[in-house]
Coordinates of C-alpha atoms and ligand atoms in Angstrom, one line a residue:
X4 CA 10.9 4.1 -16.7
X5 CA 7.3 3.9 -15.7
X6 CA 4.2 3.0 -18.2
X7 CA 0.6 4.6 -18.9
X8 CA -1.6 3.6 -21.2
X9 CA -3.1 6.2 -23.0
X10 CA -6.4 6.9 -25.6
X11 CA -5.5 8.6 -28.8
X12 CA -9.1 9.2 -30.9
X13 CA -7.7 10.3 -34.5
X14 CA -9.6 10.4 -38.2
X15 CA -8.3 8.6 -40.8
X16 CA -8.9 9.9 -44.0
X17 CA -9.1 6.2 -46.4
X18 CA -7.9 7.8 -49.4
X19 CA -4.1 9.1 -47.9
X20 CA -3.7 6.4 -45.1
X21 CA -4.5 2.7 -44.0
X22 CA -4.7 1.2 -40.2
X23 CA -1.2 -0.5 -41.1
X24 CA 0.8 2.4 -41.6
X25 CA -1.0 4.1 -38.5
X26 CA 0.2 1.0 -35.7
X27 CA 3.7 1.0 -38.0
X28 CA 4.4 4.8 -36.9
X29 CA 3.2 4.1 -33.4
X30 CA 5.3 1.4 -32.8
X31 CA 8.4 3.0 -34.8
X32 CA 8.2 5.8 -32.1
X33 CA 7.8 3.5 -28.7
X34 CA 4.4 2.8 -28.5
X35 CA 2.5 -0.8 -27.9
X36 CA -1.2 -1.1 -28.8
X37 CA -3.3 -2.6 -26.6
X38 CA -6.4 -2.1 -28.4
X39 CA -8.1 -0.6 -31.2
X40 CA -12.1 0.6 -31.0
X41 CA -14.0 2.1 -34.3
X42 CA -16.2 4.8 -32.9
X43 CA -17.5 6.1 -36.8
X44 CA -16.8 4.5 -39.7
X45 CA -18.2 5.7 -43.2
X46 CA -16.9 5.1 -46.8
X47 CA -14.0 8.1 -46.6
X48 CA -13.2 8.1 -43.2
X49 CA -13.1 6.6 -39.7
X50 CA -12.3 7.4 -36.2
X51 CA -10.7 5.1 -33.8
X52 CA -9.9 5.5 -30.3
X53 CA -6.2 3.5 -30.1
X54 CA -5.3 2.7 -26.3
X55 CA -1.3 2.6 -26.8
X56 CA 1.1 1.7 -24.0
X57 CA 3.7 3.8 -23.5
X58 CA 6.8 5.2 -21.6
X59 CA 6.7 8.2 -19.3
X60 CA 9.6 9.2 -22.4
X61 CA 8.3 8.3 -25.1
X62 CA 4.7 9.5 -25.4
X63 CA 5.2 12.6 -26.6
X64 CA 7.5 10.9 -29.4
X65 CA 4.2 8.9 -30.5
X66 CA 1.4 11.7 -30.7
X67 CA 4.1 13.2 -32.5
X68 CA 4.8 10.7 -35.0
X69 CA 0.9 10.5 -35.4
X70 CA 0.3 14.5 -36.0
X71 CA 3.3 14.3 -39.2
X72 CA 1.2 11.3 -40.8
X73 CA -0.3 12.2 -43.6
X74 CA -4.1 11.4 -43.8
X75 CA -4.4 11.3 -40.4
X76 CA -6.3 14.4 -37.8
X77 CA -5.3 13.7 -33.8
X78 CA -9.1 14.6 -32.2
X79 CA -7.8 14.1 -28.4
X80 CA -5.1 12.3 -26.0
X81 CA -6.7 10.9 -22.7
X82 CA -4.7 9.2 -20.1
X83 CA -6.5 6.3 -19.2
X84 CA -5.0 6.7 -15.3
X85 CA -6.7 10.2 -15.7
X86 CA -10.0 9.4 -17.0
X87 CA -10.3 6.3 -13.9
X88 CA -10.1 9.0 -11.5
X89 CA -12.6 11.6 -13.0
X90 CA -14.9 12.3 -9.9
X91 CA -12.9 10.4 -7.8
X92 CA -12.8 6.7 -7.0
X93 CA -15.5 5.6 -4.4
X94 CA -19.1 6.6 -3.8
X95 CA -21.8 6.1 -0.9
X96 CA -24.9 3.6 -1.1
X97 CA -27.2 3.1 1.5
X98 CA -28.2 -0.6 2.4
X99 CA -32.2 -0.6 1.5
X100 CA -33.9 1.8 -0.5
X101 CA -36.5 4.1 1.2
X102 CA -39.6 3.3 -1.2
X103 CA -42.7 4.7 0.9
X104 CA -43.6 6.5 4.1
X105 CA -43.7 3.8 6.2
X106 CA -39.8 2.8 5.2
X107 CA -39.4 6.8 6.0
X108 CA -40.6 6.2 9.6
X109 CA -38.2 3.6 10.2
X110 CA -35.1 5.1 8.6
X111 CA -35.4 8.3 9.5
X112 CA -37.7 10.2 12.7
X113 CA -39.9 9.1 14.6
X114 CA -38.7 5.5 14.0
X115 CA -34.6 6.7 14.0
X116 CA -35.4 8.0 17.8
X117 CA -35.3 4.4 19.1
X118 CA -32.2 3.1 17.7
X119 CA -30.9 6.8 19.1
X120 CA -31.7 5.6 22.7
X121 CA -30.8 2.4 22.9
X122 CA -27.4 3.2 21.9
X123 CA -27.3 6.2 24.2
X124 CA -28.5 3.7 26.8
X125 CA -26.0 1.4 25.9
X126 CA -22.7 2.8 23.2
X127 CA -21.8 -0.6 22.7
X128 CA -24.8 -1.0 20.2
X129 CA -22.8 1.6 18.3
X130 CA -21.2 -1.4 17.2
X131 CA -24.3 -3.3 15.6
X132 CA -26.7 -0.8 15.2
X133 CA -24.5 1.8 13.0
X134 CA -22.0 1.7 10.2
X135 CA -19.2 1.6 12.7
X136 CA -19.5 -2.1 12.4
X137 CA -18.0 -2.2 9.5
X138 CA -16.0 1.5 8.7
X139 CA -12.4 2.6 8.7
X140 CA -11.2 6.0 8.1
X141 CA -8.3 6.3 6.5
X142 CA -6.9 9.4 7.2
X143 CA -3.5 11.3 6.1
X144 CA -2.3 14.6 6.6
X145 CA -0.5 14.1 3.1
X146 CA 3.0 14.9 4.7
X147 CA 4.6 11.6 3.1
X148 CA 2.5 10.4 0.3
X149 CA 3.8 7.5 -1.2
X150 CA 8.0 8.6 -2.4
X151 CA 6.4 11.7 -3.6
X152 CA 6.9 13.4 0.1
X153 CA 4.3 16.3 1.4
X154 CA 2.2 17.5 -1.1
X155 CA -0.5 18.2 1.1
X156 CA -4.1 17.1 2.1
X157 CA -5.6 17.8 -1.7
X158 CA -3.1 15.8 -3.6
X159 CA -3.3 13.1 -1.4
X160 CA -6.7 12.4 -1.5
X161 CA -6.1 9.8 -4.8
X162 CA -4.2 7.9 -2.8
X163 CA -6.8 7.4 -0.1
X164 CA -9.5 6.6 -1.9
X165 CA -7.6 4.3 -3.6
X166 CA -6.9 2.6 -0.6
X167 CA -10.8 2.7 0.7
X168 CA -11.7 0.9 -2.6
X169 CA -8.9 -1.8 -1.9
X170 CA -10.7 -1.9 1.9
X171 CA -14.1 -2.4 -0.4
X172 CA -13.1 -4.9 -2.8
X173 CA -10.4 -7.2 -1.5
X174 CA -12.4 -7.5 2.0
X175 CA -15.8 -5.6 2.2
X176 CA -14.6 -3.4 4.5
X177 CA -16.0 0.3 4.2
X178 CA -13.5 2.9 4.3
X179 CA -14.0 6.8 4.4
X180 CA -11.0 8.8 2.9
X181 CA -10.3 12.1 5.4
X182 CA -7.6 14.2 4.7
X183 CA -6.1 16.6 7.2
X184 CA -5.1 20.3 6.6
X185 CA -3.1 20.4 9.4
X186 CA 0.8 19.2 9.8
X187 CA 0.2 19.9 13.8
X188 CA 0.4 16.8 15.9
X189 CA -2.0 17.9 18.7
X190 CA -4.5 19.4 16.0
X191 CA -4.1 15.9 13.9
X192 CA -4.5 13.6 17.3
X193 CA -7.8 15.9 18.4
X194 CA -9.5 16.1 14.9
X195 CA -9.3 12.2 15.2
X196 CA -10.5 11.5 18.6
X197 CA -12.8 13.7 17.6
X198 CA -14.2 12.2 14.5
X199 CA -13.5 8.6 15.7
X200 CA -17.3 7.8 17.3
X201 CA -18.1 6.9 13.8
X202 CA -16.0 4.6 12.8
X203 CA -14.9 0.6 13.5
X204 CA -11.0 1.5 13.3
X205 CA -8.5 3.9 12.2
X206 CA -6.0 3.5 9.4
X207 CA -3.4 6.0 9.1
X208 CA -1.4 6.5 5.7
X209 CA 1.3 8.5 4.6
X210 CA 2.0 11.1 7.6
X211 CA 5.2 11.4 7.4
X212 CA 8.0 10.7 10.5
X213 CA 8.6 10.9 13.1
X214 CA 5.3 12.4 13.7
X215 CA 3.3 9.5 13.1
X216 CA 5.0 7.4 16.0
X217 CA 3.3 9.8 18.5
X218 CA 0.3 10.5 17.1
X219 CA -0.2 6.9 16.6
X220 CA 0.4 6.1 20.2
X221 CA -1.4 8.9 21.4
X222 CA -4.5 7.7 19.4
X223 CA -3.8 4.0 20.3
X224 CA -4.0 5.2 24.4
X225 CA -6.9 7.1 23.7
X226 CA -9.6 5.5 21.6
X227 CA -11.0 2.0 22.0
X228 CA -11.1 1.3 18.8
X229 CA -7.7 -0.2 16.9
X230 CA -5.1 2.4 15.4
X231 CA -3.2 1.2 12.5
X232 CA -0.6 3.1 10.9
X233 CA -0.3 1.5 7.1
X234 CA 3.2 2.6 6.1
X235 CA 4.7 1.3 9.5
X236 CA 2.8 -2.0 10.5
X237 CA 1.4 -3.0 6.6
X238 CA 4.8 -2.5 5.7
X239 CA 6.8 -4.6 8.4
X240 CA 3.8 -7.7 7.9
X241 CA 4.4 -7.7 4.5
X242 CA 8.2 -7.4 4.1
X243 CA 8.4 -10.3 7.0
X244 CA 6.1 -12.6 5.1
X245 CA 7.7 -11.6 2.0
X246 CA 11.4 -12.6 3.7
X247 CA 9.7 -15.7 5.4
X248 CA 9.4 -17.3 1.6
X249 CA 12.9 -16.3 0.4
X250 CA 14.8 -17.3 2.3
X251 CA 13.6 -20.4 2.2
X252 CA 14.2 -20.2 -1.6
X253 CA 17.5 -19.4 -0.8
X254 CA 18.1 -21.6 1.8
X255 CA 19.2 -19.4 4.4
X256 CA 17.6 -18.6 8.3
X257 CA 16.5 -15.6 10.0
X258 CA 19.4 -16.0 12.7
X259 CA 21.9 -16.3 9.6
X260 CA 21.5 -13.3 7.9
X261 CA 22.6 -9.7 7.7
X262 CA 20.2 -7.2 6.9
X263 CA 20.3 -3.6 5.7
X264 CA 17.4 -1.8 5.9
X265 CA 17.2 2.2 4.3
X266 CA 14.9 5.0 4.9
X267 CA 14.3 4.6 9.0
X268 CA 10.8 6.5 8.7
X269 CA 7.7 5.3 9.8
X270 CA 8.4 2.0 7.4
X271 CA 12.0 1.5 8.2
X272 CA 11.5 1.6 12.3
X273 CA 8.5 -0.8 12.1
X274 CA 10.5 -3.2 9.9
X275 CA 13.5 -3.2 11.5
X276 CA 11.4 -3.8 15.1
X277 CA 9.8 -6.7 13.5
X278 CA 13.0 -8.2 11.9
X279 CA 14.5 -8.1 15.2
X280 CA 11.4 -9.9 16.7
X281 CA 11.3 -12.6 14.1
X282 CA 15.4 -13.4 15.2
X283 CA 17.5 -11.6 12.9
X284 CA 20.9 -11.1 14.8
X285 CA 22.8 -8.7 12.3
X286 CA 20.8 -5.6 11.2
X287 CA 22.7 -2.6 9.8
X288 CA 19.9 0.6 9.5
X289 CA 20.4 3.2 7.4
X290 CA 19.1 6.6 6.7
X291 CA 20.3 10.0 4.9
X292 CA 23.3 10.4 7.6
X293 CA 24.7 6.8 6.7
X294 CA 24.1 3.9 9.1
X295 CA 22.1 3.8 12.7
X296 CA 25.0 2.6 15.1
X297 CA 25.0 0.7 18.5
X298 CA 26.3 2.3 21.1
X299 CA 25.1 6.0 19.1
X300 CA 23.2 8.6 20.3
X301 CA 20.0 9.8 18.5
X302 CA 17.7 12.5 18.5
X303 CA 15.1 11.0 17.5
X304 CA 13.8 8.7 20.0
X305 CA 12.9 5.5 17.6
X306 CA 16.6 5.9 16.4
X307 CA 18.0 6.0 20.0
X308 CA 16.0 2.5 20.5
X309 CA 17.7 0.8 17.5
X310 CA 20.9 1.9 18.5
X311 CA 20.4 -0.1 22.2
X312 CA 19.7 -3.2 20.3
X313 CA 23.0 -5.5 20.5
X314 CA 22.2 -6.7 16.8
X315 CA 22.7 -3.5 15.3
X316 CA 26.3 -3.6 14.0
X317 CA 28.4 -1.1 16.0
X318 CA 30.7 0.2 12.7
X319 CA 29.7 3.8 11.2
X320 CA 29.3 3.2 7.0
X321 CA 27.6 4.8 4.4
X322 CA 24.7 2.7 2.6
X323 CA 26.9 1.8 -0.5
X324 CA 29.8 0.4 2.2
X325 CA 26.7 -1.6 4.3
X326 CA 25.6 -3.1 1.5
X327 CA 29.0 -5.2 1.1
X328 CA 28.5 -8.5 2.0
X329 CA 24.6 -8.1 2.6
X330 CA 22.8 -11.1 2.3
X331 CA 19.1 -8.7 2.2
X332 CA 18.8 -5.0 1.4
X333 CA 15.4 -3.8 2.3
X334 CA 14.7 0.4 0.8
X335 CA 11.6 1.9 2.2
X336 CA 13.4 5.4 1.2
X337 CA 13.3 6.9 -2.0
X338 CA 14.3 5.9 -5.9
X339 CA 17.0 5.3 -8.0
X340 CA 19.6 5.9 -4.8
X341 CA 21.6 2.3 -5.9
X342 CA 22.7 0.7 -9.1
X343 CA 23.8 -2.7 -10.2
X344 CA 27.4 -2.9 -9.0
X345 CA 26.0 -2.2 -5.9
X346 CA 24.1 -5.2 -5.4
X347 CA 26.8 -7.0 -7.6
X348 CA 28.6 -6.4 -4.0
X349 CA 26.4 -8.3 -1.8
X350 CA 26.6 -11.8 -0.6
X351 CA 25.7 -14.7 -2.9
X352 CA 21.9 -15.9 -3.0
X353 CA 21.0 -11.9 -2.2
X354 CA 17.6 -10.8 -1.7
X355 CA 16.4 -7.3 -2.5
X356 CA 13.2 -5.8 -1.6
X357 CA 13.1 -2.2 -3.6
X358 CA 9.9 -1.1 -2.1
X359 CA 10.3 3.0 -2.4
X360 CA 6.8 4.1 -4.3
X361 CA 6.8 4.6 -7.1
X362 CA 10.5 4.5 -8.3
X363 CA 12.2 1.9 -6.5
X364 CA 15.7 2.1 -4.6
X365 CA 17.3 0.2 -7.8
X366 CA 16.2 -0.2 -11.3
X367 CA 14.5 -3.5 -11.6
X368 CA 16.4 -3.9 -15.2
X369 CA 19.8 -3.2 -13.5
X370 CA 19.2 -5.4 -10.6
X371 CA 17.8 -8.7 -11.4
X372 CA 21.0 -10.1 -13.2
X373 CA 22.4 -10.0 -9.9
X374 CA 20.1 -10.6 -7.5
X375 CA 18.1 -14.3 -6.4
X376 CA 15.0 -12.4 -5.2
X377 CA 14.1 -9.3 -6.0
X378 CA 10.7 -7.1 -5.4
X379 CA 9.1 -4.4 -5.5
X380 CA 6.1 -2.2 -4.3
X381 CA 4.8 -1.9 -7.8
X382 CA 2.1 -4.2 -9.5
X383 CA 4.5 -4.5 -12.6
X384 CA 6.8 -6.9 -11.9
X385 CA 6.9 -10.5 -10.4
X386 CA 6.9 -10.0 -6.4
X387 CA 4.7 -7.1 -5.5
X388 CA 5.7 -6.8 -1.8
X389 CA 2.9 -4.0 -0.7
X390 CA 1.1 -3.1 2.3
X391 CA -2.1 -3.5 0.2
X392 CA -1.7 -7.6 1.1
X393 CA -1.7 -6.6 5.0
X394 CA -4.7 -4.2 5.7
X395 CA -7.3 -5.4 4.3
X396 CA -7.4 -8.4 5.8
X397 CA -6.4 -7.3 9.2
X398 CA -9.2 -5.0 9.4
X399 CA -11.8 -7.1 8.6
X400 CA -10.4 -9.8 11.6
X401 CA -9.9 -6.6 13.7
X402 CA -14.0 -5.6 13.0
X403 CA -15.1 -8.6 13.3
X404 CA -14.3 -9.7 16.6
X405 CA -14.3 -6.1 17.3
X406 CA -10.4 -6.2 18.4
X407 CA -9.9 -3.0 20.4
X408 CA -6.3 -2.8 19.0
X409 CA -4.1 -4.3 16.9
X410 CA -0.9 -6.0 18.8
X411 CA 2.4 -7.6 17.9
X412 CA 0.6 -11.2 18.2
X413 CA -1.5 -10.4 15.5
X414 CA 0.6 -8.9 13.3
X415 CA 3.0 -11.5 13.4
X416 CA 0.1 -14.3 12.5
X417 CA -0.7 -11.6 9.8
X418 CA 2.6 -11.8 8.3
X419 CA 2.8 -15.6 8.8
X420 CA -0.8 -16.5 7.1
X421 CA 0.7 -14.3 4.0
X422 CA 3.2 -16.5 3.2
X423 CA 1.6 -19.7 4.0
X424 CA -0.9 -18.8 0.7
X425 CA 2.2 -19.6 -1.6
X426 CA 2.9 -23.4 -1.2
X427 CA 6.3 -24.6 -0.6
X428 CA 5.9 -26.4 -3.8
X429 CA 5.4 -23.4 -5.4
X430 CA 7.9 -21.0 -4.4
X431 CA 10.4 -19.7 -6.5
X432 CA 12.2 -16.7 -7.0
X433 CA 9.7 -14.9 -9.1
X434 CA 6.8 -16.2 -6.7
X435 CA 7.6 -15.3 -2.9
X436 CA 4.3 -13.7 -2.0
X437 CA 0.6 -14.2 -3.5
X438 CA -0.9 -11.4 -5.8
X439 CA -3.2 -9.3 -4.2
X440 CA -6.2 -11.0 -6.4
X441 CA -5.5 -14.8 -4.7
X442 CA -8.5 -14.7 -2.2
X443 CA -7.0 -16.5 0.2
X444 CA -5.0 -13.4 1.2
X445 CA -7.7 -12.1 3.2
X446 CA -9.2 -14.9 4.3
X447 CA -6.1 -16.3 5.9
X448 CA -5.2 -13.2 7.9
X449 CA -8.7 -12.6 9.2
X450 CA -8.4 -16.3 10.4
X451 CA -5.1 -15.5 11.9
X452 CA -5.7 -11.9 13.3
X453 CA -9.3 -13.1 15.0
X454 CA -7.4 -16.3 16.2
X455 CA -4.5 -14.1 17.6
X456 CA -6.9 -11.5 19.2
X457 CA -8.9 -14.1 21.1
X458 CA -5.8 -15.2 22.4
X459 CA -4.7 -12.1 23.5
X460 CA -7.5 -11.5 25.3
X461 CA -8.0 -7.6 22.8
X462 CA -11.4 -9.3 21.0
X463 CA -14.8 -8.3 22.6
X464 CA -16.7 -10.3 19.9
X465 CA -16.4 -14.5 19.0
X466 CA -16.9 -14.6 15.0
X467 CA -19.7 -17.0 14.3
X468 CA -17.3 -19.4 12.4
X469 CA -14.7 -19.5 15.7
X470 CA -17.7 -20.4 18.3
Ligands
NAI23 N1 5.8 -1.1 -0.9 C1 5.1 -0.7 0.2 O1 4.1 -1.4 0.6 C2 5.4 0.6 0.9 C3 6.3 1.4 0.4 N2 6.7 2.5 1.1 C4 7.6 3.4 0.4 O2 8.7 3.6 1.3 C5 9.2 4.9 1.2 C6 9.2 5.5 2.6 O3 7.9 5.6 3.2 P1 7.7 6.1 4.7 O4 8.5 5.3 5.6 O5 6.2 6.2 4.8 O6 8.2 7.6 4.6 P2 9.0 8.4 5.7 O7 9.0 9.8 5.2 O8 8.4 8.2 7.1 O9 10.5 7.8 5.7 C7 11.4 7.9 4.7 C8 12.8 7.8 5.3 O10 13.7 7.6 4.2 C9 14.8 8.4 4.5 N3 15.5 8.8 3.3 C10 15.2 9.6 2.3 N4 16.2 9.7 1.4 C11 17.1 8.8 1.8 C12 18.3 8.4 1.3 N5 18.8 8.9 0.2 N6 19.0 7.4 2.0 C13 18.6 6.9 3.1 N7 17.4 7.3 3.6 C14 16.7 8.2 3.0 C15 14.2 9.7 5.2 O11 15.2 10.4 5.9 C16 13.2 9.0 6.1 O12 13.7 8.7 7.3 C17 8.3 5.7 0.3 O13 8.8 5.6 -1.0 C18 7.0 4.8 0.3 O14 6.3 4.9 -1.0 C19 6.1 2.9 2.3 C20 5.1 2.1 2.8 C21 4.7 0.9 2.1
PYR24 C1 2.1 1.5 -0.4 C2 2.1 2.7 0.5 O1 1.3 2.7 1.4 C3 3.1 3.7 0.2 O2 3.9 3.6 -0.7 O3 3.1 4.7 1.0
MG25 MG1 1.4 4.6 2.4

């Protein structure tokens, strides 16, 4: 079940009804106040607004136990998720105010004309002299928006400027929301070369596979500036540094275990790359069809790869028979597809990451009796393993030393300054990656991506603090 908190204004009338009987019928039909404002108040009557948590089934249950009280009138029912995203999320400020006509000249023509040449002159000033310093465009086609699949360009637009403000807030990174209406990969890879002078880097989000694998590399050949797809690399940094920390709550090694991954999109391929990378030896992928096999043929290229990977066990199964035995089951598919005698039937000290948005693979309630670690996507429950740890703090490493991509090398350090934030004197089952709000999220994997892309020899630009 999923939770929103919602605003119910109502009058009482003092005579017929008091506050008490008002929070008794709200919590008789489901409901949970939060919080209680008087907006009038005179000797008869008063109106309150009464924010009340509750279930995606029981809301209707609560207004309705509210309109059959006596005494009371319901003015209005807002949804506080609603009313955050009136007029959308972000907005544009300009860095100095324009106060007189002098400040005019400078900003804008004649003065403008200078800063115009110089960069002609020389496109790298681009890169100081505009706001592709510090700007990402986060772009979709909103094919595979979150679990909810392609509900095109206009629906997915909350999404994205969610994620810009994320870019804002957690690392001062500016980010432009852009989404396509186009699902066609030449006219997607073309609109984006052809918008990219703008901006510092390129985040891609929810096009859906296996699309995204070739307009990703496409881009990533063509542009100078780094090309990141969210939902494949986020994904993978996150889920490795999230694995990093359990199993060393459970006490078990990367070489050890046998993973099954489900849902081999754009998350599931990334993941199961970088699990290979970090030495996992026994990796058993699985999509609609059943499992991935070694030694199978595949039409789609990114499957025909895994199955030439000697760790990926050779034996056709269906997802409920891989998951025998599993010491980690990893879903980056869709939600509700496994319940609790499944993971029952996994190997002892299991660890579940249920990251399908925004139902998971399992019912957290069903699962944790019989799981060591278990996590999520969502922000609800202990263990949010989400890509929102992973990008912002790569692209502010990535713009500051002006990385012209974004390479295995860094992505690993990514993943490995996650899970250094939690302590190893603080890990437990319930803590195996920091919240998003720790600051030393972002600080550590800008440390770790700059130090990475210096290495690599991809950064055109020494930080000040690495000189
Ligand atoms: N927690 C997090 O940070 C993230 C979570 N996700 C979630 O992971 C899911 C997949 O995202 P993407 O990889 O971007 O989508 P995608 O559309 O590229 O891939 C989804 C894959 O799951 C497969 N699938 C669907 N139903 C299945 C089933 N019943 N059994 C096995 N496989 C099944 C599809 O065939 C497809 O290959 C979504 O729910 C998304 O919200 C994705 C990225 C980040
Ligand atoms: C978190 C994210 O990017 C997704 O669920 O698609
Ligand atoms: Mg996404």
């Amino acid at each position: 079940m999923s939770y929103n908190s919602v605003v119910i204004r109502m009058e009482l009338i003092h005579a017929e009804v008091n506050f008490g009987e008002v929070a008794s019928a709200i919590a008789k039909a489901g409901g949970d106040i939060t919080s209680i404002d008087v907006i009038r108040s005179g000797p008869d009557f008063s109106v309150r607004d009464i924010t009340v948590q509750v279930g995606d089934s029981n809301e209707t249950e609560v207004i309705q136990a509210l309109k059959e009280l006596p005494g009371t009138k319901l003015i209005n029912v807002s949804d506080r998720t609603f009313l955050a995203h009136l007029g959308g999320k972000i907005s544009i400020q300009p860095t100095l105010s324009i106060k007189n006509r002098d400040d005019l000249s400078r900003v804008y023509t004649p003065g403008v004309a200078r800063v115009c040449t110089a960069i002609h002159e020389n496109p790298r000033k681009a890169f100081s002299l505009t706001i592709k310093r510090n700007t990402v465009a986060v772009i979709s086609d909103g094919t595979a928006v979150l679990g909810l699949g392609d509900i095109g360009p206009h629906a997915a637009a909350p999404v994205m400027e969610g994620k810009a403000m994320l870019f804002k807030q957690l690392a001062d990174v500016d980010a432009f929301p852009i989404c396509l209406d186009t699902k066609d990969t030449e006219e997607i890879i073309r609109t984006i070369q052809a918008i990219s002078p703008i901006f510092g880097g390129i985040n891609l989000e929810d096009i859906s596979s296996p699309r995204c694998f070739e307009i990703e590399t496409r881009l990533a050949e063509t542009l100078d500036i780094p090309v990141f797809h969210d939902d494949q690399h986020g994904t993978a940094v996150v889920v490795i540094a999230g694995l990093i920390n359990a199993l060393k709550v459970v006490g078990k090694r990367m070489e050890h275990i046998r993973v099954v991954v489900n849902g081999i999109g754009a998350a599931g391929v990334s993941i199961c790359k970088m699990l290979l990378a970090a030495g996992v030896t026994r990796l058993v992928p699985v999509d609609r069809e059943g499992a991935i096999v070694y030694g199978g043929s595949y039409e789609l290229p990114m499957w025909d790869w895994l199955s030439k990977q000697p760790q990926v066990e050779a034996k056709p199964c269906s997802l409920k028979e891989a998951i025998v035995g599993a010491d980690v089951f990893i879903g980056v598919s869709r939600g509700g597809l496994l319940q609790a005698e499944d993971v029952q039937k996994m190997a002892p000290d299991s660890i579940v990451f249920a990251m399908a948005n925004p139902h998971p693979e399992i019912d957290p309630q069903q699962a944790l009796p019989h799981v060591r670690v278990f996590a999520t996507g969502r922000s609800d429950y202990p263990n949010q393993i989400n890509n929102v740890l992973v990008f912002p703090g790569i692209f502010r490493g990535t713009l500051d030393c002006r990385a012209r991509t974004i390479n295995e090398p860094m992505k690993l350090a990514a993943a490995r300054a996650i899970a250094s934030v939690v302590y190893d004197n603080e890990l437990n089952e319930q803590y195996i990656i920091p919240s998003i709000f720790n600051e030393q999220v972002v600080s550590k994997v800008r440390h770790a991506v700059i130090e990475a892309a210096i290495l690599t020899g991809v950064a055109r630009r020494i930080p000040p603090d690495f000189r």
